């Protein structure tokens, strides 16, 4: 039997497939099953954003006991709202401030102690919509910027080519030192 294993990307950039392995190849025998929509926190990497929400394609994937899984109470918080909030400096600062600076790991009780604003669900949905709209605009701006950079390089190359052209004039004046050889 094979198992999908997932991992967290740092800086709250999501949960991704780590690999697919045979059960006999799994070294750590104590594993947990992830369910789509759960909040996943890496015990060691949480302080550098090793957190995220399990996507649908990783429903049933497994993680070691060095990850913490939390069900999200959707009657209180919108998953997308939480997904955006965990990327904010306010949230990241809470994680960084937890525990000793020499000890990177956090505990489940630490996670449950984080402060998350809970406006009414309708307001959370409005905020999510606005953030998604802004993310879309940022994507458009990045695309336009990339096109502008490409066009700038073409103009630059064209300008250089017009300034430096191969000598097509076949007539030449012999240089005295060179012609004495």
Short mmCIF file of N, CA and C in Angstrom, two decimals:
data_model
loop_
_atom_site.label_atom_id
_atom_site.label_comp_id
_atom_site.label_asym_id
_atom_site.label_seq_id
_atom_site.Cartn_x
_atom_site.Cartn_y
_atom_site.Cartn_z
N UNK A 1 0.84 -1.18 0.00
CA UNK A 1 0.00 0.00 0.00
C UNK A 1 0.88 1.25 0.00
N UNK A 2 0.47 2.27 -0.75
CA UNK A 2 1.23 3.53 -0.79
C UNK A 2 0.48 4.62 -0.03
N UNK A 3 1.27 5.58 0.42
CA UNK A 3 0.73 6.71 1.19
C UNK A 3 1.25 8.01 0.62
N UNK A 4 0.37 9.00 0.58
CA UNK A 4 0.79 10.36 0.24
C UNK A 4 1.27 11.01 1.53
N UNK A 5 2.43 11.63 1.47
CA UNK A 5 2.91 12.41 2.62
C UNK A 5 2.93 13.87 2.19
N UNK A 6 2.54 14.73 3.10
CA UNK A 6 2.56 16.15 2.78
C UNK A 6 3.54 16.87 3.69
N UNK A 7 3.82 18.11 3.32
CA UNK A 7 4.71 18.96 4.12
C UNK A 7 4.22 20.39 4.00
N UNK A 8 4.66 21.22 4.93
CA UNK A 8 4.30 22.64 4.87
C UNK A 8 5.42 23.40 4.17
N UNK A 9 5.02 24.37 3.37
CA UNK A 9 6.00 25.28 2.79
C UNK A 9 6.21 26.39 3.81
N UNK A 10 7.40 26.90 3.90
CA UNK A 10 7.69 27.95 4.88
C UNK A 10 6.99 29.25 4.50
N UNK A 11 6.89 30.15 5.45
CA UNK A 11 6.28 31.47 5.28
C UNK A 11 4.81 31.37 4.90
N UNK A 12 4.14 30.35 5.46
CA UNK A 12 2.70 30.14 5.27
C UNK A 12 2.30 30.10 3.80
N UNK A 13 3.13 29.44 2.99
CA UNK A 13 2.86 29.36 1.55
C UNK A 13 2.10 28.10 1.17
N UNK A 14 1.56 27.40 2.15
CA UNK A 14 0.68 26.29 1.85
C UNK A 14 1.22 24.92 2.21
N UNK A 15 0.37 23.95 1.97
CA UNK A 15 0.68 22.55 2.22
C UNK A 15 0.82 21.88 0.85
N UNK A 16 1.88 21.12 0.66
CA UNK A 16 2.13 20.49 -0.64
C UNK A 16 2.47 19.01 -0.45
N UNK A 17 2.36 18.27 -1.54
CA UNK A 17 2.73 16.86 -1.53
C UNK A 17 4.24 16.74 -1.35
N UNK A 18 4.64 15.98 -0.38
CA UNK A 18 6.07 15.72 -0.16
C UNK A 18 6.52 14.58 -1.06
N UNK A 19 5.80 13.45 -0.95
CA UNK A 19 6.10 12.29 -1.79
C UNK A 19 5.00 11.25 -1.62
N UNK A 20 5.11 10.18 -2.39
CA UNK A 20 4.22 9.03 -2.25
C UNK A 20 5.14 7.84 -2.00
N UNK A 21 4.91 7.16 -0.88
CA UNK A 21 5.80 6.08 -0.48
C UNK A 21 5.02 4.82 -0.09
N UNK A 22 5.72 3.70 -0.15
CA UNK A 22 5.15 2.44 0.33
C UNK A 22 5.20 2.47 1.86
N UNK A 23 4.22 1.84 2.48
CA UNK A 23 4.16 1.82 3.93
C UNK A 23 5.42 1.29 4.58
N UNK A 24 6.04 0.30 3.97
CA UNK A 24 7.26 -0.30 4.53
C UNK A 24 8.44 0.67 4.53
N UNK A 25 8.37 1.71 3.69
CA UNK A 25 9.47 2.68 3.60
C UNK A 25 9.36 3.81 4.63
N UNK A 26 8.25 3.88 5.33
CA UNK A 26 8.04 4.96 6.30
C UNK A 26 8.78 4.61 7.58
N UNK A 27 9.74 5.46 7.94
CA UNK A 27 10.59 5.20 9.11
C UNK A 27 9.85 5.47 10.42
N UNK A 28 9.16 6.61 10.49
CA UNK A 28 8.43 6.98 11.69
C UNK A 28 7.07 6.28 11.66
N UNK A 29 6.86 5.37 12.56
CA UNK A 29 5.65 4.55 12.51
C UNK A 29 4.40 5.30 12.98
N UNK A 30 4.56 6.28 13.86
CA UNK A 30 3.39 7.02 14.34
C UNK A 30 3.08 8.14 13.35
N UNK A 31 1.99 7.98 12.62
CA UNK A 31 1.58 8.95 11.61
C UNK A 31 0.16 9.42 11.91
N UNK A 32 -0.20 10.57 11.36
CA UNK A 32 -1.54 11.11 11.50
C UNK A 32 -2.12 11.31 10.10
N UNK A 33 -3.42 11.14 9.98
CA UNK A 33 -4.09 11.33 8.70
C UNK A 33 -4.64 12.75 8.64
N UNK A 34 -4.30 13.45 7.57
CA UNK A 34 -4.78 14.82 7.36
C UNK A 34 -6.13 14.79 6.64
N UNK A 35 -6.99 15.70 6.99
CA UNK A 35 -8.27 15.87 6.31
C UNK A 35 -8.31 17.25 5.68
N UNK A 36 -8.91 17.33 4.50
CA UNK A 36 -8.98 18.63 3.81
C UNK A 36 -9.61 19.66 4.74
N UNK A 37 -9.04 20.84 4.70
CA UNK A 37 -9.56 21.94 5.49
C UNK A 37 -9.03 22.03 6.91
N UNK A 38 -8.24 21.06 7.35
CA UNK A 38 -7.67 21.14 8.69
C UNK A 38 -6.50 22.12 8.70
N UNK A 39 -6.25 22.70 9.85
CA UNK A 39 -5.13 23.61 10.05
C UNK A 39 -3.95 22.76 10.49
N UNK A 40 -2.88 22.80 9.70
CA UNK A 40 -1.69 21.97 9.95
C UNK A 40 -0.54 22.86 10.39
N UNK A 41 0.10 22.49 11.49
CA UNK A 41 1.21 23.26 12.05
C UNK A 41 2.41 22.33 12.24
N UNK A 42 3.55 22.73 11.70
CA UNK A 42 4.79 21.95 11.88
C UNK A 42 5.40 22.34 13.22
N UNK A 43 5.63 21.36 14.05
CA UNK A 43 6.17 21.60 15.39
C UNK A 43 7.46 22.41 15.35
N UNK A 44 8.37 22.06 14.46
CA UNK A 44 9.68 22.72 14.40
C UNK A 44 9.66 23.97 13.54
N UNK A 45 9.00 23.93 12.40
CA UNK A 45 9.06 25.04 11.44
C UNK A 45 7.98 26.10 11.61
N UNK A 46 7.15 25.99 12.62
CA UNK A 46 6.06 26.95 12.79
C UNK A 46 6.57 28.38 12.92
N UNK A 47 7.69 28.56 13.60
CA UNK A 47 8.22 29.91 13.81
C UNK A 47 8.68 30.58 12.52
N UNK A 48 8.88 29.78 11.47
CA UNK A 48 9.23 30.37 10.17
C UNK A 48 8.11 30.09 9.16
N UNK A 49 6.90 30.05 9.67
CA UNK A 49 5.73 29.95 8.80
C UNK A 49 5.40 28.56 8.32
N UNK A 50 5.79 27.53 9.04
CA UNK A 50 5.46 26.16 8.65
C UNK A 50 4.05 25.80 9.07
N UNK A 51 3.08 26.50 8.47
CA UNK A 51 1.67 26.34 8.82
C UNK A 51 0.83 26.46 7.56
N UNK A 52 -0.37 25.93 7.61
CA UNK A 52 -1.27 26.08 6.47
C UNK A 52 -2.53 25.25 6.63
N UNK A 53 -3.37 25.33 5.62
CA UNK A 53 -4.63 24.59 5.61
C UNK A 53 -4.51 23.47 4.58
N UNK A 54 -4.86 22.27 4.99
CA UNK A 54 -4.73 21.09 4.12
C UNK A 54 -5.66 21.25 2.92
N UNK A 55 -5.10 21.22 1.70
CA UNK A 55 -5.93 21.35 0.50
C UNK A 55 -6.67 20.03 0.19
N UNK A 56 -7.66 20.14 -0.65
CA UNK A 56 -8.49 18.98 -1.01
C UNK A 56 -7.66 17.84 -1.59
N UNK A 57 -6.67 18.16 -2.42
CA UNK A 57 -5.88 17.10 -3.06
C UNK A 57 -5.01 16.32 -2.08
N UNK A 58 -4.88 16.80 -0.84
CA UNK A 58 -4.09 16.08 0.16
C UNK A 58 -4.95 15.47 1.27
N UNK A 59 -6.25 15.41 1.02
CA UNK A 59 -7.15 14.75 1.96
C UNK A 59 -6.71 13.29 2.06
N UNK A 60 -6.45 12.81 3.27
CA UNK A 60 -6.00 11.44 3.46
C UNK A 60 -4.49 11.27 3.48
N UNK A 61 -3.75 12.34 3.20
CA UNK A 61 -2.29 12.28 3.27
C UNK A 61 -1.89 12.12 4.74
N UNK A 62 -0.65 11.70 4.95
CA UNK A 62 -0.19 11.49 6.32
C UNK A 62 0.97 12.42 6.66
N UNK A 63 1.09 12.68 7.97
CA UNK A 63 2.21 13.45 8.51
C UNK A 63 2.64 12.78 9.81
N UNK A 64 3.87 13.05 10.21
CA UNK A 64 4.38 12.46 11.45
C UNK A 64 3.77 13.18 12.66
N UNK A 65 4.09 12.67 13.82
CA UNK A 65 3.59 13.28 15.06
C UNK A 65 4.28 14.61 15.36
N UNK A 66 5.20 15.03 14.50
CA UNK A 66 5.84 16.34 14.66
C UNK A 66 5.03 17.44 13.99
N UNK A 67 3.83 17.10 13.60
CA UNK A 67 2.87 18.07 13.06
C UNK A 67 1.65 18.04 13.96
N UNK A 68 0.99 19.19 14.07
CA UNK A 68 -0.25 19.27 14.84
C UNK A 68 -1.38 19.57 13.86
N UNK A 69 -2.48 18.86 14.02
CA UNK A 69 -3.66 19.06 13.18
C UNK A 69 -4.80 19.60 14.03
N UNK A 70 -5.48 20.62 13.50
CA UNK A 70 -6.60 21.23 14.21
C UNK A 70 -7.79 21.32 13.27
N UNK A 71 -8.97 20.95 13.77
CA UNK A 71 -10.19 21.17 13.00
C UNK A 71 -10.54 22.64 13.09
N UNK A 72 -11.06 23.18 12.01
CA UNK A 72 -11.44 24.59 11.98
C UNK A 72 -12.95 24.68 12.20
N UNK A 73 -13.35 25.45 13.17
CA UNK A 73 -14.77 25.65 13.46
C UNK A 73 -15.32 26.71 12.49
N UNK A 74 -15.92 26.23 11.41
CA UNK A 74 -16.39 27.14 10.36
C UNK A 74 -17.61 27.96 10.76
N UNK A 75 -18.18 27.68 11.93
CA UNK A 75 -19.27 28.54 12.40
C UNK A 75 -18.69 29.81 13.03
N UNK A 76 -17.36 29.81 13.27
CA UNK A 76 -16.69 30.97 13.85
C UNK A 76 -15.72 31.66 12.90
N UNK A 77 -15.05 30.86 12.04
CA UNK A 77 -14.02 31.45 11.18
C UNK A 77 -14.07 30.84 9.78
N UNK A 78 -13.96 31.71 8.80
CA UNK A 78 -13.88 31.33 7.40
C UNK A 78 -12.47 30.81 7.12
N UNK A 79 -12.36 29.65 6.48
CA UNK A 79 -11.03 29.05 6.24
C UNK A 79 -10.12 29.97 5.43
N UNK A 80 -10.68 30.62 4.44
CA UNK A 80 -9.85 31.53 3.62
C UNK A 80 -9.41 32.74 4.44
N UNK A 81 -10.26 33.20 5.33
CA UNK A 81 -9.89 34.31 6.21
C UNK A 81 -8.71 33.88 7.08
N UNK A 82 -8.80 32.68 7.65
CA UNK A 82 -7.69 32.16 8.45
C UNK A 82 -6.44 32.01 7.60
N UNK A 83 -6.60 31.49 6.39
CA UNK A 83 -5.47 31.28 5.49
C UNK A 83 -4.75 32.60 5.18
N UNK A 84 -5.50 33.67 5.00
CA UNK A 84 -4.87 34.97 4.77
C UNK A 84 -4.27 35.52 6.07
N UNK A 85 -4.99 35.35 7.18
CA UNK A 85 -4.51 35.92 8.44
C UNK A 85 -3.19 35.30 8.90
N UNK A 86 -2.99 34.00 8.67
CA UNK A 86 -1.76 33.36 9.14
C UNK A 86 -0.52 33.87 8.42
N UNK A 87 -0.71 34.64 7.37
CA UNK A 87 0.43 35.22 6.63
C UNK A 87 0.74 36.65 7.07
N UNK A 88 -0.04 37.18 7.98
CA UNK A 88 0.14 38.57 8.38
C UNK A 88 1.24 38.70 9.43
N UNK A 89 1.89 39.87 9.49
CA UNK A 89 2.90 40.09 10.53
C UNK A 89 2.33 39.92 11.94
N UNK A 90 1.08 40.29 12.14
CA UNK A 90 0.46 40.17 13.47
C UNK A 90 0.50 38.71 13.93
N UNK A 91 0.14 37.80 13.05
CA UNK A 91 0.14 36.38 13.41
C UNK A 91 1.56 35.84 13.52
N UNK A 92 2.39 36.16 12.54
CA UNK A 92 3.78 35.67 12.54
C UNK A 92 4.54 36.12 13.78
N UNK A 93 4.29 37.35 14.22
CA UNK A 93 4.95 37.86 15.43
C UNK A 93 4.53 37.06 16.66
N UNK A 94 3.28 36.62 16.71
CA UNK A 94 2.83 35.81 17.85
C UNK A 94 3.60 34.49 17.92
N UNK A 95 3.80 33.87 16.76
CA UNK A 95 4.51 32.60 16.73
C UNK A 95 5.97 32.80 17.11
N UNK A 96 6.59 33.83 16.55
CA UNK A 96 8.01 34.09 16.81
C UNK A 96 8.26 34.39 18.29
N UNK A 97 7.30 35.01 18.95
CA UNK A 97 7.46 35.38 20.36
C UNK A 97 7.27 34.20 21.30
N UNK A 98 6.77 33.09 20.80
CA UNK A 98 6.45 31.94 21.64
C UNK A 98 7.70 31.20 22.09
N UNK A 99 7.82 30.94 23.37
CA UNK A 99 8.89 30.09 23.90
C UNK A 99 10.26 30.73 23.85
N UNK A 100 11.26 29.89 24.01
CA UNK A 100 12.66 30.32 24.04
C UNK A 100 13.17 30.61 22.64
N UNK A 101 14.06 31.57 22.53
CA UNK A 101 14.64 31.89 21.22
C UNK A 101 15.57 30.79 20.76
N UNK A 102 16.11 30.00 21.69
CA UNK A 102 17.02 28.90 21.33
C UNK A 102 16.28 27.61 21.00
N UNK A 103 14.99 27.57 21.27
CA UNK A 103 14.21 26.35 21.03
C UNK A 103 13.12 26.67 20.03
N UNK A 104 13.25 26.10 18.85
CA UNK A 104 12.36 26.46 17.75
C UNK A 104 10.98 25.81 17.84
N UNK A 105 10.86 24.69 18.52
CA UNK A 105 9.60 23.95 18.53
C UNK A 105 8.51 24.66 19.32
N UNK A 106 7.28 24.43 18.89
CA UNK A 106 6.13 24.93 19.63
C UNK A 106 5.27 23.74 20.03
N UNK A 107 4.30 23.98 20.87
CA UNK A 107 3.40 22.94 21.37
C UNK A 107 1.97 23.24 20.91
N UNK A 108 1.09 22.24 20.91
CA UNK A 108 -0.30 22.49 20.53
C UNK A 108 -0.95 23.57 21.39
N UNK A 109 -0.61 23.60 22.67
CA UNK A 109 -1.19 24.62 23.55
C UNK A 109 -0.77 26.03 23.14
N UNK A 110 0.44 26.15 22.55
CA UNK A 110 0.89 27.45 22.04
C UNK A 110 -0.04 27.91 20.92
N UNK A 111 -0.34 27.00 20.00
CA UNK A 111 -1.18 27.33 18.85
C UNK A 111 -2.56 27.76 19.32
N UNK A 112 -3.11 27.04 20.29
CA UNK A 112 -4.45 27.37 20.79
C UNK A 112 -4.48 28.71 21.53
N UNK A 113 -3.32 29.21 21.91
CA UNK A 113 -3.26 30.49 22.61
C UNK A 113 -3.09 31.70 21.70
N UNK A 114 -2.93 31.48 20.40
CA UNK A 114 -2.76 32.61 19.48
C UNK A 114 -4.05 33.42 19.38
N UNK A 115 -3.88 34.72 19.23
CA UNK A 115 -5.01 35.62 19.12
C UNK A 115 -5.35 35.82 17.63
N UNK A 116 -6.59 35.54 17.28
CA UNK A 116 -7.06 35.71 15.90
C UNK A 116 -8.33 36.55 15.96
N UNK A 117 -8.36 37.66 15.22
CA UNK A 117 -9.57 38.48 15.23
C UNK A 117 -10.72 37.71 14.59
N UNK A 118 -11.90 37.85 15.16
CA UNK A 118 -13.05 37.14 14.63
C UNK A 118 -14.22 38.08 14.35
N UNK A 119 -14.11 38.85 13.27
CA UNK A 119 -15.28 39.64 12.89
C UNK A 119 -16.41 38.69 12.48
N UNK A 120 -17.64 39.18 12.36
CA UNK A 120 -18.73 38.30 11.91
C UNK A 120 -18.37 37.61 10.59
N UNK A 121 -18.91 36.42 10.37
CA UNK A 121 -18.58 35.64 9.17
C UNK A 121 -18.80 36.43 7.88
N UNK A 122 -19.86 37.20 7.83
CA UNK A 122 -20.13 37.99 6.62
C UNK A 122 -18.99 38.98 6.37
N UNK A 123 -18.49 39.60 7.43
CA UNK A 123 -17.36 40.53 7.30
C UNK A 123 -16.09 39.77 6.89
N UNK A 124 -15.89 38.58 7.43
CA UNK A 124 -14.74 37.76 7.04
C UNK A 124 -14.80 37.46 5.55
N UNK A 125 -16.00 37.10 5.05
CA UNK A 125 -16.15 36.81 3.62
C UNK A 125 -15.87 38.05 2.78
N UNK A 126 -16.32 39.21 3.27
CA UNK A 126 -16.06 40.46 2.54
C UNK A 126 -14.56 40.73 2.49
N UNK A 127 -13.88 40.53 3.61
CA UNK A 127 -12.42 40.74 3.66
C UNK A 127 -11.72 39.77 2.71
N UNK A 128 -12.13 38.51 2.72
CA UNK A 128 -11.53 37.51 1.81
C UNK A 128 -11.72 37.95 0.36
N UNK A 129 -12.93 38.39 0.02
CA UNK A 129 -13.20 38.85 -1.34
C UNK A 129 -12.30 40.01 -1.74
N UNK A 130 -12.13 40.94 -0.83
CA UNK A 130 -11.28 42.11 -1.11
C UNK A 130 -9.82 41.70 -1.26
N UNK A 131 -9.34 40.83 -0.38
CA UNK A 131 -7.95 40.36 -0.47
C UNK A 131 -7.74 39.61 -1.78
N UNK A 132 -8.68 38.75 -2.16
CA UNK A 132 -8.56 38.01 -3.43
C UNK A 132 -8.53 38.98 -4.62
N UNK A 133 -9.35 40.03 -4.54
CA UNK A 133 -9.35 41.04 -5.60
C UNK A 133 -7.98 41.72 -5.70
N UNK A 134 -7.42 42.07 -4.55
CA UNK A 134 -6.10 42.71 -4.54
C UNK A 134 -5.00 41.76 -5.00
N UNK A 135 -5.09 40.50 -4.62
CA UNK A 135 -4.12 39.50 -5.07
C UNK A 135 -4.17 39.39 -6.59
N UNK A 136 -5.37 39.42 -7.15
CA UNK A 136 -5.52 39.39 -8.61
C UNK A 136 -4.87 40.59 -9.27
N UNK A 137 -5.08 41.77 -8.68
CA UNK A 137 -4.47 42.99 -9.24
C UNK A 137 -2.95 42.94 -9.14
N UNK A 138 -2.45 42.41 -8.04
CA UNK A 138 -0.99 42.27 -7.88
C UNK A 138 -0.45 41.35 -8.97
N UNK A 139 -1.17 40.28 -9.25
CA UNK A 139 -0.76 39.37 -10.32
C UNK A 139 -0.72 40.07 -11.67
N UNK A 140 -1.73 40.90 -11.94
CA UNK A 140 -1.75 41.66 -13.19
C UNK A 140 -0.57 42.62 -13.27
N UNK A 141 -0.28 43.31 -12.18
CA UNK A 141 0.83 44.26 -12.15
C UNK A 141 2.15 43.53 -12.37
N UNK A 142 2.32 42.38 -11.74
CA UNK A 142 3.55 41.60 -11.94
C UNK A 142 3.70 41.18 -13.39
N UNK A 143 2.60 40.78 -14.01
CA UNK A 143 2.64 40.38 -15.41
C UNK A 143 3.02 41.56 -16.30
N UNK A 144 2.41 42.72 -16.05
CA UNK A 144 2.73 43.92 -16.83
C UNK A 144 4.19 44.33 -16.61
N UNK A 145 4.66 44.21 -15.40
CA UNK A 145 6.05 44.55 -15.09
C UNK A 145 7.00 43.63 -15.87
N UNK A 146 6.68 42.35 -15.90
CA UNK A 146 7.52 41.39 -16.63
C UNK A 146 7.55 41.73 -18.12
N UNK A 147 6.38 42.06 -18.68
CA UNK A 147 6.32 42.44 -20.10
C UNK A 147 7.14 43.70 -20.35
N UNK A 148 7.05 44.67 -19.44
CA UNK A 148 7.82 45.91 -19.59
C UNK A 148 9.32 45.62 -19.54
N UNK A 149 9.74 44.73 -18.66
CA UNK A 149 11.16 44.37 -18.58
C UNK A 149 11.62 43.70 -19.88
N UNK A 150 10.79 42.81 -20.41
CA UNK A 150 11.14 42.13 -21.66
C UNK A 150 11.24 43.13 -22.81
N UNK A 151 10.28 44.07 -22.89
CA UNK A 151 10.32 45.08 -23.95
C UNK A 151 11.53 46.00 -23.78
N UNK A 152 11.86 46.34 -22.55
CA UNK A 152 13.03 47.18 -22.28
C UNK A 152 14.30 46.49 -22.77
N UNK A 153 14.42 45.20 -22.52
CA UNK A 153 15.59 44.45 -22.98
C UNK A 153 15.67 44.42 -24.51
N UNK A 154 14.52 44.28 -25.17
CA UNK A 154 14.51 44.29 -26.64
C UNK A 154 14.98 45.65 -27.17
N UNK A 155 14.48 46.72 -26.56
CA UNK A 155 14.88 48.08 -26.98
C UNK A 155 16.36 48.28 -26.72
N UNK A 156 16.84 47.83 -25.58
CA UNK A 156 18.26 47.95 -25.24
C UNK A 156 19.12 47.21 -26.25
N UNK A 157 18.76 45.97 -26.55
CA UNK A 157 19.53 45.18 -27.52
C UNK A 157 19.51 45.83 -28.90
N UNK A 158 18.37 46.38 -29.27
CA UNK A 158 18.26 47.06 -30.56
C UNK A 158 19.15 48.30 -30.60
N UNK A 159 19.15 49.06 -29.50
CA UNK A 159 19.99 50.27 -29.43
C UNK A 159 21.46 49.90 -29.51
N UNK A 160 21.87 48.88 -28.79
CA UNK A 160 23.27 48.45 -28.82
C UNK A 160 23.63 47.98 -30.23
N UNK A 161 22.74 47.23 -30.85
CA UNK A 161 23.01 46.72 -32.20
C UNK A 161 23.15 47.86 -33.21
N UNK A 162 22.37 48.93 -33.02
CA UNK A 162 22.47 50.05 -33.97
C UNK A 162 23.73 50.88 -33.73
N UNK A 163 24.28 50.83 -32.54
CA UNK A 163 25.51 51.57 -32.24
C UNK A 163 26.76 50.80 -32.63
N UNK A 164 26.70 49.51 -32.51
CA UNK A 164 27.87 48.67 -32.79
C UNK A 164 27.50 47.72 -33.91
N UNK A 165 27.97 48.05 -35.10
CA UNK A 165 27.67 47.20 -36.25
C UNK A 165 28.98 46.71 -36.86
N UNK A 166 28.95 45.55 -37.48
CA UNK A 166 30.17 45.05 -38.10
C UNK A 166 30.59 45.96 -39.25
N UNK A 167 31.90 46.06 -39.45
CA UNK A 167 32.45 46.90 -40.52
C UNK A 167 32.26 46.16 -41.84
N UNK A 168 31.42 46.72 -42.69
CA UNK A 168 31.17 46.11 -44.00
C UNK A 168 31.97 46.79 -45.10
N UNK A 169 32.71 47.83 -44.73
CA UNK A 169 33.54 48.55 -45.69
C UNK A 169 34.78 47.71 -45.96
N UNK A 170 34.92 47.24 -47.20
CA UNK A 170 36.03 46.34 -47.56
C UNK A 170 37.35 47.09 -47.76
N UNK A 171 37.29 48.38 -48.01
CA UNK A 171 38.54 49.12 -48.19
C UNK A 171 39.15 49.40 -46.83
N UNK A 172 40.45 49.33 -46.79
CA UNK A 172 41.12 49.60 -45.52
C UNK A 172 42.46 50.27 -45.79
N UNK A 173 42.91 50.93 -44.81
CA UNK A 173 44.20 51.61 -44.90
C UNK A 173 45.18 50.77 -44.11
N UNK A 174 46.29 50.32 -44.75
CA UNK A 174 47.24 49.48 -44.02
C UNK A 174 47.93 50.25 -42.91
N UNK A 175 48.08 49.61 -41.83
CA UNK A 175 48.80 50.18 -40.69
C UNK A 175 50.28 49.88 -40.93
N UNK A 176 51.15 50.89 -40.81
CA UNK A 176 52.57 50.70 -41.16
C UNK A 176 53.23 49.54 -40.42
N UNK A 177 53.01 49.44 -39.13
CA UNK A 177 53.68 48.38 -38.37
C UNK A 177 53.16 47.00 -38.77
N UNK A 178 51.89 46.91 -39.05
CA UNK A 178 51.32 45.62 -39.41
C UNK A 178 51.73 45.19 -40.82
N UNK A 179 51.88 46.15 -41.72
CA UNK A 179 52.20 45.78 -43.10
C UNK A 179 53.68 45.48 -43.28
N UNK A 180 54.53 45.76 -42.32
CA UNK A 180 55.97 45.48 -42.43
C UNK A 180 56.28 44.03 -42.09
N UNK A 181 55.42 43.28 -41.69
CA UNK A 181 55.69 41.90 -41.30
C UNK A 181 55.93 41.06 -42.46
#
